[in-house]
mmCIF file of C-alpha atoms in Angstrom:
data_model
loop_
_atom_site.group_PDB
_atom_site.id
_atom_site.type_symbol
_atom_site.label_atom_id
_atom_site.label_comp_id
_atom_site.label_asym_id
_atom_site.label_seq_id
_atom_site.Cartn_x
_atom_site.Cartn_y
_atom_site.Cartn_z
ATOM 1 C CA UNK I 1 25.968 27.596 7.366
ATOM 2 C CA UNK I 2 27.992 29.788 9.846
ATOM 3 C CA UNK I 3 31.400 31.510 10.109
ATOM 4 C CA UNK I 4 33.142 30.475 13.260
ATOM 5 C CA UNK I 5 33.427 34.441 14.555
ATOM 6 C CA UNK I 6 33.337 36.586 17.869
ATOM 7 C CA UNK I 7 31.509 39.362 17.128
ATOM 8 C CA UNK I 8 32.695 41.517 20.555
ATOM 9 C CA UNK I 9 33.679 44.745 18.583
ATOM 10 C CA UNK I 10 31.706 46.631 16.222
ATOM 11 C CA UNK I 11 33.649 45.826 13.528
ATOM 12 C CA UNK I 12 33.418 42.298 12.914
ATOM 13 C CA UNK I 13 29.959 43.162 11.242
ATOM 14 C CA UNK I 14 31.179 45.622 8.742
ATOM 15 C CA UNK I 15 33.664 43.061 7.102
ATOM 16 C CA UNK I 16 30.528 40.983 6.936
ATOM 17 C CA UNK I 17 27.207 43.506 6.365
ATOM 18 C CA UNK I 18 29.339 46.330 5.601
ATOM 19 C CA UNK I 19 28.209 48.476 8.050
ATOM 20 C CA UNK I 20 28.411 47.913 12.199
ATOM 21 C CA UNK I 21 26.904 49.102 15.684
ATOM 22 C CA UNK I 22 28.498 51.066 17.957
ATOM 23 C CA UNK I 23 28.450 49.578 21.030
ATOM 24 C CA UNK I 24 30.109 45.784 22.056
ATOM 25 C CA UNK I 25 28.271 42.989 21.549
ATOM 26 C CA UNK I 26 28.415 39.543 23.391
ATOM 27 C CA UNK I 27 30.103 36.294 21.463
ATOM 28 C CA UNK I 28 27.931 35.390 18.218
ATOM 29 C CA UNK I 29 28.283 33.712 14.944
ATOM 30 C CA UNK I 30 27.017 34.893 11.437
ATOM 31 C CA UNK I 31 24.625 32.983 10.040
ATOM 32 C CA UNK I 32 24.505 32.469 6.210
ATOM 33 C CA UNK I 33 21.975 30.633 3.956
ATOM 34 C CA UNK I 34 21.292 26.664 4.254
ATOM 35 C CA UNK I 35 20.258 26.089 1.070
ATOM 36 C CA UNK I 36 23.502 27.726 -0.609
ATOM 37 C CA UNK I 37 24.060 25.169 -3.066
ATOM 38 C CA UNK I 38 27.679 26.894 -3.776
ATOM 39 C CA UNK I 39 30.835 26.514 -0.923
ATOM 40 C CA UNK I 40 30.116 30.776 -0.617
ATOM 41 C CA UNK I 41 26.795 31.097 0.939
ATOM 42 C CA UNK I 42 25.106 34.523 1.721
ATOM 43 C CA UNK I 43 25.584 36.111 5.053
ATOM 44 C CA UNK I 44 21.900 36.929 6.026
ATOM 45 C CA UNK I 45 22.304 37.978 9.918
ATOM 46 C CA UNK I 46 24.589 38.231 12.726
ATOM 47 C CA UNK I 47 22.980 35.571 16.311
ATOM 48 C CA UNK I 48 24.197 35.853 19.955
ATOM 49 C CA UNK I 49 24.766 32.634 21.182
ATOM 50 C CA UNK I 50 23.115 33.660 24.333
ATOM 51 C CA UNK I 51 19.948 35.106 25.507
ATOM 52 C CA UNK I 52 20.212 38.985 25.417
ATOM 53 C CA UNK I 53 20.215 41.834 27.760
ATOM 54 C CA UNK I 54 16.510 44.187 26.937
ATOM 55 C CA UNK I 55 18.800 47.098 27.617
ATOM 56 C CA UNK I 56 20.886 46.447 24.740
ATOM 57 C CA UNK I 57 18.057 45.646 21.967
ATOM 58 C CA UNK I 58 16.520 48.613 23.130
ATOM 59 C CA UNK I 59 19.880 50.265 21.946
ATOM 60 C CA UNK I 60 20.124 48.868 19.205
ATOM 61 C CA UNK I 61 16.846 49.576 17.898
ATOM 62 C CA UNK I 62 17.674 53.072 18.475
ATOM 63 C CA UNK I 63 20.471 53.061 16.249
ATOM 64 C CA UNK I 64 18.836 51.204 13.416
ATOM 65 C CA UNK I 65 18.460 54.368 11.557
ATOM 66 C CA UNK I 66 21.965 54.410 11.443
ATOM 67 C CA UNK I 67 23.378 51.311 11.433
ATOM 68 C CA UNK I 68 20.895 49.646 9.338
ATOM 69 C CA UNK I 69 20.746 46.314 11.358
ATOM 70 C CA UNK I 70 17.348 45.093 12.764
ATOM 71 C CA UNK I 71 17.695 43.516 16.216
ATOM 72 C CA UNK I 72 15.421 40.908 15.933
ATOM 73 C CA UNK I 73 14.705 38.175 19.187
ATOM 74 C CA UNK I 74 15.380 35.125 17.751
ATOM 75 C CA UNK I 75 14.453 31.126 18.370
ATOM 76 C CA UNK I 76 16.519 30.024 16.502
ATOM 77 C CA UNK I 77 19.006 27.300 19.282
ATOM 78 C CA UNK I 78 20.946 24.682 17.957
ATOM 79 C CA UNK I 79 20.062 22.962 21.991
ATOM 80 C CA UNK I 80 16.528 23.613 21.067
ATOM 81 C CA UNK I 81 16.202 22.065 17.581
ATOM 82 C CA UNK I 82 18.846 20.218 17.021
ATOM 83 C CA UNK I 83 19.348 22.397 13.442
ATOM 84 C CA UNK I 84 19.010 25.600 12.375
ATOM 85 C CA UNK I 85 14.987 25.728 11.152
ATOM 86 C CA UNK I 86 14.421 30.067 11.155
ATOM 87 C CA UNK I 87 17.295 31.734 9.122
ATOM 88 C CA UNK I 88 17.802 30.658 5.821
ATOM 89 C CA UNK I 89 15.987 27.250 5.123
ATOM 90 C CA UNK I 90 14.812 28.639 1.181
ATOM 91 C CA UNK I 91 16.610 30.880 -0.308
ATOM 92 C CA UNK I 92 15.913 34.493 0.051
ATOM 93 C CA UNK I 93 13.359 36.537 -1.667
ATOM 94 C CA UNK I 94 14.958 39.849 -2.735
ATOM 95 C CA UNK I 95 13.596 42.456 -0.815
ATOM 96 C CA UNK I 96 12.622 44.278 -4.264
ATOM 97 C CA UNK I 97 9.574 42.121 -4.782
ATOM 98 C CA UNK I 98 8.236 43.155 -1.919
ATOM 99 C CA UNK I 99 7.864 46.395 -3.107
ATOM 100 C CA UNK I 100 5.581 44.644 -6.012
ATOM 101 C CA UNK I 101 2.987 44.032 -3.611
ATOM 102 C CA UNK I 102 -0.148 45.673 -2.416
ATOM 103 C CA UNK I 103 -1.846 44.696 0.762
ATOM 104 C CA UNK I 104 -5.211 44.912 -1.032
ATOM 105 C CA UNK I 105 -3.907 42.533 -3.367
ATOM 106 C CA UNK I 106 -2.208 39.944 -1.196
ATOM 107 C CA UNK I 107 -5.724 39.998 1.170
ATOM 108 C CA UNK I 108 -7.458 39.186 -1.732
ATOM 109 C CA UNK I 109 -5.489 36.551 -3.425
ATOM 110 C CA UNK I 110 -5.025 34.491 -0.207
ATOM 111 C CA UNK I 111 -9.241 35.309 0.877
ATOM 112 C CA UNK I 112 -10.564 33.891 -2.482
ATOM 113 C CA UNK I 113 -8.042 30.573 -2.012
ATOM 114 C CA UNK I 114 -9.072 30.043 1.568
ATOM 115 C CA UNK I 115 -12.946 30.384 0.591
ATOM 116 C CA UNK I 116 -13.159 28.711 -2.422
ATOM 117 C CA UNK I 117 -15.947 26.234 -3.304
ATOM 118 C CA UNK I 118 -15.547 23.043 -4.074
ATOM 119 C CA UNK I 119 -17.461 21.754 -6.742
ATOM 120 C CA UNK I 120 -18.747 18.381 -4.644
ATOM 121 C CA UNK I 121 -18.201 19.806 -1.284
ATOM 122 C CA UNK I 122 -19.140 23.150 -1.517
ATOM 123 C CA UNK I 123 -17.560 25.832 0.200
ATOM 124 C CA UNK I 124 -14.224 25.805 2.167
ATOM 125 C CA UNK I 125 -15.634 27.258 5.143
ATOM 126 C CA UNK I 126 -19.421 28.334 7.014
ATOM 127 C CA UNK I 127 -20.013 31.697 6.820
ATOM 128 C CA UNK I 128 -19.995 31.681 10.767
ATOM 129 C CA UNK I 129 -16.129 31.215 10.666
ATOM 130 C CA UNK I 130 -15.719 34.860 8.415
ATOM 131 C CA UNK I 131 -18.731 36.905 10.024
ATOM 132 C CA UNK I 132 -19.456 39.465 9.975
ATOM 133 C CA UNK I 133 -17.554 39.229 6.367
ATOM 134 C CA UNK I 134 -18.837 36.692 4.053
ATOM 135 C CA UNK I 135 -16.937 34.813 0.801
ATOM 136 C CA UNK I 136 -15.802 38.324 -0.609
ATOM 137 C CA UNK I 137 -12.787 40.004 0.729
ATOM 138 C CA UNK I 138 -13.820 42.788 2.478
ATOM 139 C CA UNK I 139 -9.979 44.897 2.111
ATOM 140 C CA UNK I 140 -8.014 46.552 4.563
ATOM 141 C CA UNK I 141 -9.003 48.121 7.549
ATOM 142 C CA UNK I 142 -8.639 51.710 7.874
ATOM 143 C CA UNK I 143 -5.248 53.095 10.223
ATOM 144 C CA UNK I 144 -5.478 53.058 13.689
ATOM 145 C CA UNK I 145 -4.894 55.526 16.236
ATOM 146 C CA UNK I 146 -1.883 55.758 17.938
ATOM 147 C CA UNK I 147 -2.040 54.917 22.077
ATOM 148 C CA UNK I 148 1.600 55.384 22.634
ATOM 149 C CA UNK I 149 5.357 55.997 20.757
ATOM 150 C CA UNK I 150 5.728 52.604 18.202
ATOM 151 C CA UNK I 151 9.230 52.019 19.301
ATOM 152 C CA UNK I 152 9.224 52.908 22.519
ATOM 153 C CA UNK I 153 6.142 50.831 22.959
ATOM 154 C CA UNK I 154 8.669 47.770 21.243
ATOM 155 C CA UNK I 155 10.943 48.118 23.988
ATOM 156 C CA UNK I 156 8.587 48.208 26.657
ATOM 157 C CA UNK I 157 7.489 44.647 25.161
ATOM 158 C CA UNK I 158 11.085 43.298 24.624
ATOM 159 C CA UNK I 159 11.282 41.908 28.364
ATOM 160 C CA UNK I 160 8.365 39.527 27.989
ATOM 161 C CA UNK I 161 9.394 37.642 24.769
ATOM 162 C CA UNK I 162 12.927 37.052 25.899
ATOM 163 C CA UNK I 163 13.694 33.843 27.650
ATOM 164 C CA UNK I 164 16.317 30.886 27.902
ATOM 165 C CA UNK I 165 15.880 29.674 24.345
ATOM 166 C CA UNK I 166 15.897 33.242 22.227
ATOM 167 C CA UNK I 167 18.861 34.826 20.949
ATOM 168 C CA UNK I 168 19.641 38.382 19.633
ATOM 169 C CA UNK I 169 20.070 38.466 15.594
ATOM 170 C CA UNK I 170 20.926 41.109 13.730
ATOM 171 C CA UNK I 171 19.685 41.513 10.080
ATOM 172 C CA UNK I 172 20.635 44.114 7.652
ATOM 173 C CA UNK I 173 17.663 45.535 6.405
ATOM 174 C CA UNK I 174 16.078 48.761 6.290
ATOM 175 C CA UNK I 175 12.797 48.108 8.479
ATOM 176 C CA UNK I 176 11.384 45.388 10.190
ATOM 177 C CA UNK I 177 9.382 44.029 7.981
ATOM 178 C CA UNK I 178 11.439 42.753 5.639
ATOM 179 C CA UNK I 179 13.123 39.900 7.713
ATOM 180 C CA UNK I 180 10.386 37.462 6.738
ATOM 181 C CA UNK I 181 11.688 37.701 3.272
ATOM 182 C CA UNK I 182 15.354 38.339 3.902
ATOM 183 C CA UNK I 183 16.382 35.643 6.920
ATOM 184 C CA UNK I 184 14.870 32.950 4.021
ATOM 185 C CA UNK I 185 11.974 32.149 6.571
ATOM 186 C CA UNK I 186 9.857 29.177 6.045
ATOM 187 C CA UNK I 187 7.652 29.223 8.830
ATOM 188 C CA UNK I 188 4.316 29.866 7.244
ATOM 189 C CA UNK I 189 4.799 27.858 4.397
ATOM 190 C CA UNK I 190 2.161 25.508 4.556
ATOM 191 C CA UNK I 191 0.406 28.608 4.076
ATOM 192 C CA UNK I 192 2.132 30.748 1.365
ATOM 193 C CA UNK I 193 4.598 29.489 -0.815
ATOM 194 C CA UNK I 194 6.885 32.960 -0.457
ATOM 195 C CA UNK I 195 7.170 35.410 2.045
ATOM 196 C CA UNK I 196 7.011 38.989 -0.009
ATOM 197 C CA UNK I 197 3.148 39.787 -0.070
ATOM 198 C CA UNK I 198 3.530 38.557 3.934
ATOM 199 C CA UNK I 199 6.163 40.968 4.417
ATOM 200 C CA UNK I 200 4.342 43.846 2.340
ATOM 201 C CA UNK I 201 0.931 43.468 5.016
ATOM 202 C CA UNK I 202 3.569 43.631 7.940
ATOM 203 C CA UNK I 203 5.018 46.783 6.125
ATOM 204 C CA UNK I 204 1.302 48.204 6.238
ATOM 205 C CA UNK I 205 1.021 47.262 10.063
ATOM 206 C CA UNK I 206 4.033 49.416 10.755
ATOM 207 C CA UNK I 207 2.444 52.332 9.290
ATOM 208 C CA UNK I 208 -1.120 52.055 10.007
ATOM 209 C CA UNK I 209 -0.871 50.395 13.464
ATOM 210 C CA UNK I 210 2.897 51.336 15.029
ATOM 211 C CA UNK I 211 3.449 47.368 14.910
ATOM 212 C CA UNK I 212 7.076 46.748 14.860
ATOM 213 C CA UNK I 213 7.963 42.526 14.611
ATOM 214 C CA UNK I 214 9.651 41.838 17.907
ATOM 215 C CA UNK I 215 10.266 37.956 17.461
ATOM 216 C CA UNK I 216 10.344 35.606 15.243
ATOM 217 C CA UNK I 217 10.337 31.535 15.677
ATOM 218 C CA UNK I 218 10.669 28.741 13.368
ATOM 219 C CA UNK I 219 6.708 28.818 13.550
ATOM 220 C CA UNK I 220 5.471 31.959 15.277
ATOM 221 C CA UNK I 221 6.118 35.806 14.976
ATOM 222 C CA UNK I 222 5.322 38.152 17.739
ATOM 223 C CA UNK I 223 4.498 42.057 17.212
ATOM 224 C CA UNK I 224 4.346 45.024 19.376
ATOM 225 C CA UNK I 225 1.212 47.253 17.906
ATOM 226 C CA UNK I 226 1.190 50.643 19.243
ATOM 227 C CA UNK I 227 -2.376 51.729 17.249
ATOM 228 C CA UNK I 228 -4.285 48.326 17.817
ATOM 229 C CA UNK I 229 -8.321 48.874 17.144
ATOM 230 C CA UNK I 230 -10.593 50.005 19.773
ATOM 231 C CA UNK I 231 -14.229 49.413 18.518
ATOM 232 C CA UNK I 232 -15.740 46.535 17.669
ATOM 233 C CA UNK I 233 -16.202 47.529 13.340
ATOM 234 C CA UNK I 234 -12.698 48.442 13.209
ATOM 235 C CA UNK I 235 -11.477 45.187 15.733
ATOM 236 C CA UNK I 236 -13.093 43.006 12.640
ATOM 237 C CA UNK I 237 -11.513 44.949 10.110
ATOM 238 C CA UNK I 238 -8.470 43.430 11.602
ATOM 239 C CA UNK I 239 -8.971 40.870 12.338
ATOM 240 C CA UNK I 240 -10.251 39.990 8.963
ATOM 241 C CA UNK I 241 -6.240 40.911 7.683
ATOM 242 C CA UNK I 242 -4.751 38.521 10.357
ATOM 243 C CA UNK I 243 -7.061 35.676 8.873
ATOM 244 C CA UNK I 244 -5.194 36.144 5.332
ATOM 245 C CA UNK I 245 -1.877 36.405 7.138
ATOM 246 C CA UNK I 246 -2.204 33.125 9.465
ATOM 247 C CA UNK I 247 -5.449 31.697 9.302
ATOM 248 C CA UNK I 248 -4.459 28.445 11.443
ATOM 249 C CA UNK I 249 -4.225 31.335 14.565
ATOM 250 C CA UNK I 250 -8.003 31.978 14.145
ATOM 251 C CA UNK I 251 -9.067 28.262 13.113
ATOM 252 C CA UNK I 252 -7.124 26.444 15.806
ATOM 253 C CA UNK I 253 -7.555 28.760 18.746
ATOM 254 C CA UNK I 254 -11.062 31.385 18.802
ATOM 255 C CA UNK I 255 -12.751 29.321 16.264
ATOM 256 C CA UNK I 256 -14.093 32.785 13.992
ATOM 257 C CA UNK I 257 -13.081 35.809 12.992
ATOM 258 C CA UNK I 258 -15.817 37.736 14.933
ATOM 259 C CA UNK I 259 -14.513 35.493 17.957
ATOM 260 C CA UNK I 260 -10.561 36.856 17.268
ATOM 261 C CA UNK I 261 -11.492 40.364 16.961
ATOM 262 C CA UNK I 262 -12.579 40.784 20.508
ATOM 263 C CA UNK I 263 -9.295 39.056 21.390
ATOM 264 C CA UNK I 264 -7.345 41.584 19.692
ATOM 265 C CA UNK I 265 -9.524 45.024 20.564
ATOM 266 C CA UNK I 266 -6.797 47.171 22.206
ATOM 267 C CA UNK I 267 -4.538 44.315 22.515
ATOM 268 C CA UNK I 268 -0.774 45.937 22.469
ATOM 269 C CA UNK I 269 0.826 43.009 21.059
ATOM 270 C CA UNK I 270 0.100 40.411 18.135
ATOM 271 C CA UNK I 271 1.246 36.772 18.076
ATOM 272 C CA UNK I 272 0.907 34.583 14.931
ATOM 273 C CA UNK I 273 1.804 30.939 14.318
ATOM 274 C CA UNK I 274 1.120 28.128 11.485
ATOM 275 C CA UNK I 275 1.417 24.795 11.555
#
């Protein structure tokens, strides 16, 4: 699932993505698809094989315009897992079905599965769990105001997610978004079967809320969010989006929606995971 190659020069990548950076990069590998069933397998991103400098994401996110490589911080450690279990366990969406989804529409598909009654045991879950919504999906929240530059605010949060076991991967897409659906990540699929419609919502964060994905685990994703809510009606609002996105970080930690959205009020950064 990898091609045995130093990636110290900025070329090595554009024989590979067909485009490169222009600074040096430390020793890495490119990582391809696992469930290739062919001997060719798709390259899907470029991984450090040690932990890397903030200084040099933060460059690299400044060229992204240009080079059109994500840095993403990845957990993704053969010493960690034993395997590779981030990049590339199902094969990858194409990043055009994204584009078929709208975050109204995703919201409300996952909302009416979670809620649904049962005919014998009734509903899925007490309305105390979605105040101050009930079993109807109460939509998007409205865009947040922006506290501070999105990227620059994504920089300022790179030193605290980095430690012993994350690498430095570099993904060719054209936003951030789009490496749930391009790396072939599984990690919420006990929740969703495919990653577009999650990768649309993140899309929407971008925009509304300056979030901009900062890590991303074999279970977990971590944003920065430069436009978080402030009040308590537009803190639910949110909060209400984040329980159709990863319910199990609601359920298993505040207990309620109403609970979460004080958590989150002004909060800088967002952190996800599903079991």
């Amino acid at each position: 699932m990898l091609y045995d190659q130093e990636a110290g020069a900025p070329g090595d990548l554009s024989a590979v993505f067909g485009t490169g950076v222009s600074v040096s990069l430390p020793p890495g590998e490119i990582l391809t698809e696992q469930s290739a069933l062919s001997g060719n397998p798709t390259p899907l991103c470029w991984i450090s094989d040690e932990p890397p400098a903030p200084q040099l994401v933060a460059t690299l996110r400044a060229e992204h315009p240009q080079s059109g490589l994500w840095p993403l911080l990845l957990c993704d450690s053969d010493e960690v897992y034993g395997e590779r279990c981030t990049v590339g366990v199902v094969p990858p969406e194409p990043l055009e079905h994204i584009d078929r989804w709208r975050v109204v529409d995703v919201m409300a598909r996952i909302w009416d599965g979670l809620v649904q009654a049962d005919d014998e045991l009734g509903p899925a879950y007490d309305l105390e769990v979605l105040a101050p919504f009930d079993y109807h999906c109460p939509g998007p929240a409205r865009a947040g105001n922006l506290l501070a530059d999105p990227d620059i605010l994504a920089t300022q949060q790179l030193p605290k997610f980095i430690d012993d076991d994350i690498r430095l991967a570099l993904i060719p897409v054209r936003r951030g978004a789009d490496v749930l659906t391009a790396l072939g990540w599984s990690g919420a699929s006990n929740h969703v079967s495919r990653t577009a419609g999650l990768s649309a919502m993140a899309r929407s964060w971008e925009e509304r809320f300056g979030a901009r994905i900062l890590r991303l685990g074999p279970d977990r994703l971590d944003l920065s969010v430069a436009a978080p809510p402030q009040d308590d009606d537009h803190a639910a609002a949110v909060a209400a989006e984040h329980w159709t996105f990863c319910p199990d970080r609601i359920l298993q930690e505040t207990g309620t929606i109403a609970a979460y959205a004080q958590e989150i009020r002004g909060r800088r950064t967002w952190s996800f995971w599903w079991e």
